[in-house]
Amino acid sequence: MKFNFVAIFFIILSSLGFAQQKKSKGDILFFEYSYNQAIIEYQKELRETKLSNTQYLNLADSYMKIGNYKKVSGHLRGYLSEGYYYVQISL
């Protein structure tokens, strides 16, 4: 019984490590409420590689927080064109 508990504990613990994604500089700035700087970093990352779903939404949310609504709609269109259909943005 004790072995089963220990085995299940380590399986759950190891799966949590794989579920975490490394945060980029844009992510860190976004969660520090530095939206202008986060936008700059996300744009740099977008030029180098494809952004994750969460990063696309954070970029759109950053534009919304600073009041640039035209950019919000553009990034949400890009997000939706990638095939991601569930969008939730806090206002």
mmCIF file of C-alpha atoms in Angstrom:
data_model
loop_
_atom_site.group_PDB
_atom_site.id
_atom_site.type_symbol
_atom_site.label_atom_id
_atom_site.label_comp_id
_atom_site.label_asym_id
_atom_site.label_seq_id
_atom_site.Cartn_x
_atom_site.Cartn_y
_atom_site.Cartn_z
ATOM 1 C CA MET A 1 0.000 0.000 0.000
ATOM 2 C CA LYS A 2 2.792 2.399 0.924
ATOM 3 C CA PHE A 3 4.580 1.576 -2.329
ATOM 4 C CA ASN A 4 1.454 2.399 -4.364
ATOM 5 C CA PHE A 5 1.110 5.768 -2.668
ATOM 6 C CA VAL A 6 4.770 6.633 -3.258
ATOM 7 C CA ALA A 7 4.579 5.519 -6.897
ATOM 8 C CA ILE A 8 1.440 7.583 -7.558
ATOM 9 C CA PHE A 9 2.994 10.593 -5.821
ATOM 10 C CA PHE A 10 6.089 10.497 -8.049
ATOM 11 C CA ILE A 11 4.033 9.995 -11.213
ATOM 12 C CA ILE A 12 1.942 13.066 -10.403
ATOM 13 C CA LEU A 13 5.006 15.074 -9.412
ATOM 14 C CA SER A 14 6.851 14.216 -12.625
ATOM 15 C CA SER A 15 3.843 15.058 -14.804
ATOM 16 C CA LEU A 16 3.615 18.509 -13.212
ATOM 17 C CA GLY A 17 7.172 19.229 -14.297
ATOM 18 C CA PHE A 18 6.367 18.488 -17.934
ATOM 19 C CA ALA A 19 3.208 20.599 -17.871
ATOM 20 C CA GLN A 20 5.047 23.773 -16.991
ATOM 21 C CA GLN A 21 6.234 25.901 -19.849
ATOM 22 C CA LYS A 22 9.296 28.100 -19.599
ATOM 23 C CA LYS A 23 8.179 31.708 -19.327
ATOM 24 C CA SER A 24 9.615 34.127 -21.809
ATOM 25 C CA LYS A 25 10.702 37.661 -21.041
ATOM 26 C CA GLY A 26 7.409 38.908 -22.517
ATOM 27 C CA ASP A 27 5.459 36.650 -20.154
ATOM 28 C CA ILE A 28 7.374 37.899 -17.139
ATOM 29 C CA LEU A 29 6.791 41.534 -18.094
ATOM 30 C CA PHE A 30 3.109 40.869 -18.781
ATOM 31 C CA PHE A 31 2.591 39.401 -15.314
ATOM 32 C CA GLU A 32 4.481 42.347 -13.806
ATOM 33 C CA TYR A 33 1.892 44.653 -15.484
ATOM 34 C CA SER A 34 4.575 46.205 -17.731
ATOM 35 C CA TYR A 35 2.368 45.993 -20.805
ATOM 36 C CA ASN A 36 4.344 48.326 -23.094
ATOM 37 C CA GLN A 37 7.571 46.438 -22.446
ATOM 38 C CA ALA A 38 5.775 43.088 -22.763
ATOM 39 C CA ILE A 39 4.503 44.120 -26.204
ATOM 40 C CA ILE A 40 8.042 44.925 -27.314
ATOM 41 C CA GLU A 41 9.315 41.549 -26.101
ATOM 42 C CA TYR A 42 6.428 39.605 -27.631
ATOM 43 C CA GLN A 43 7.048 41.357 -30.961
ATOM 44 C CA LYS A 44 10.730 40.340 -30.795
ATOM 45 C CA GLU A 45 9.740 36.762 -30.013
ATOM 46 C CA LEU A 46 7.171 36.786 -32.822
ATOM 47 C CA ARG A 47 9.887 37.732 -35.329
ATOM 48 C CA GLU A 48 12.108 34.868 -34.116
ATOM 49 C CA THR A 49 9.561 32.085 -33.566
ATOM 50 C CA LYS A 50 5.885 31.301 -33.304
ATOM 51 C CA LEU A 51 4.192 32.417 -30.091
ATOM 52 C CA SER A 52 2.245 29.987 -27.940
ATOM 53 C CA ASN A 53 -1.520 30.285 -27.597
ATOM 54 C CA THR A 54 -1.151 31.967 -24.218
ATOM 55 C CA GLN A 55 1.438 34.402 -25.530
ATOM 56 C CA TYR A 56 -0.836 35.458 -28.410
ATOM 57 C CA LEU A 57 -3.599 36.151 -25.918
ATOM 58 C CA ASN A 58 -1.226 37.968 -23.556
ATOM 59 C CA LEU A 59 -0.040 40.128 -26.445
ATOM 60 C CA ALA A 60 -3.621 40.995 -27.407
ATOM 61 C CA ASP A 61 -4.476 41.610 -23.747
ATOM 62 C CA SER A 62 -1.449 43.909 -23.397
ATOM 63 C CA TYR A 63 -2.658 45.999 -26.318
ATOM 64 C CA MET A 64 -6.114 46.110 -24.768
ATOM 65 C CA LYS A 65 -4.740 47.229 -21.399
ATOM 66 C CA ILE A 66 -2.989 50.203 -23.034
ATOM 67 C CA GLY A 67 -6.046 51.049 -25.158
ATOM 68 C CA ASN A 68 -4.807 50.068 -28.627
ATOM 69 C CA TYR A 69 -7.933 48.194 -29.729
ATOM 70 C CA LYS A 70 -7.019 47.971 -33.431
ATOM 71 C CA LYS A 71 -3.977 45.890 -32.521
ATOM 72 C CA VAL A 72 -6.121 43.711 -30.228
ATOM 73 C CA SER A 73 -8.438 42.716 -33.044
ATOM 74 C CA GLY A 74 -5.491 42.058 -35.352
ATOM 75 C CA HIS A 75 -3.784 39.695 -32.940
ATOM 76 C CA LEU A 76 -7.029 37.941 -32.084
ATOM 77 C CA ARG A 77 -7.647 37.399 -35.802
ATOM 78 C CA GLY A 78 -4.158 35.914 -36.073
ATOM 79 C CA TYR A 79 -4.851 33.735 -33.066
ATOM 80 C CA LEU A 80 -8.139 32.503 -34.526
ATOM 81 C CA SER A 81 -6.612 31.903 -37.956
ATOM 82 C CA GLU A 82 -4.204 29.453 -36.315
ATOM 83 C CA GLY A 83 -7.187 27.296 -35.398
ATOM 84 C CA TYR A 84 -7.569 28.281 -31.766
ATOM 85 C CA TYR A 85 -11.225 28.903 -31.103
ATOM 86 C CA TYR A 86 -11.589 29.425 -27.368
ATOM 87 C CA VAL A 87 -10.836 33.033 -26.455
ATOM 88 C CA GLN A 88 -11.345 34.578 -23.050
ATOM 89 C CA ILE A 89 -9.956 38.003 -22.234
ATOM 90 C CA SER A 90 -10.563 39.753 -18.967
ATOM 91 C CA LEU A 91 -11.794 43.314 -19.369
#
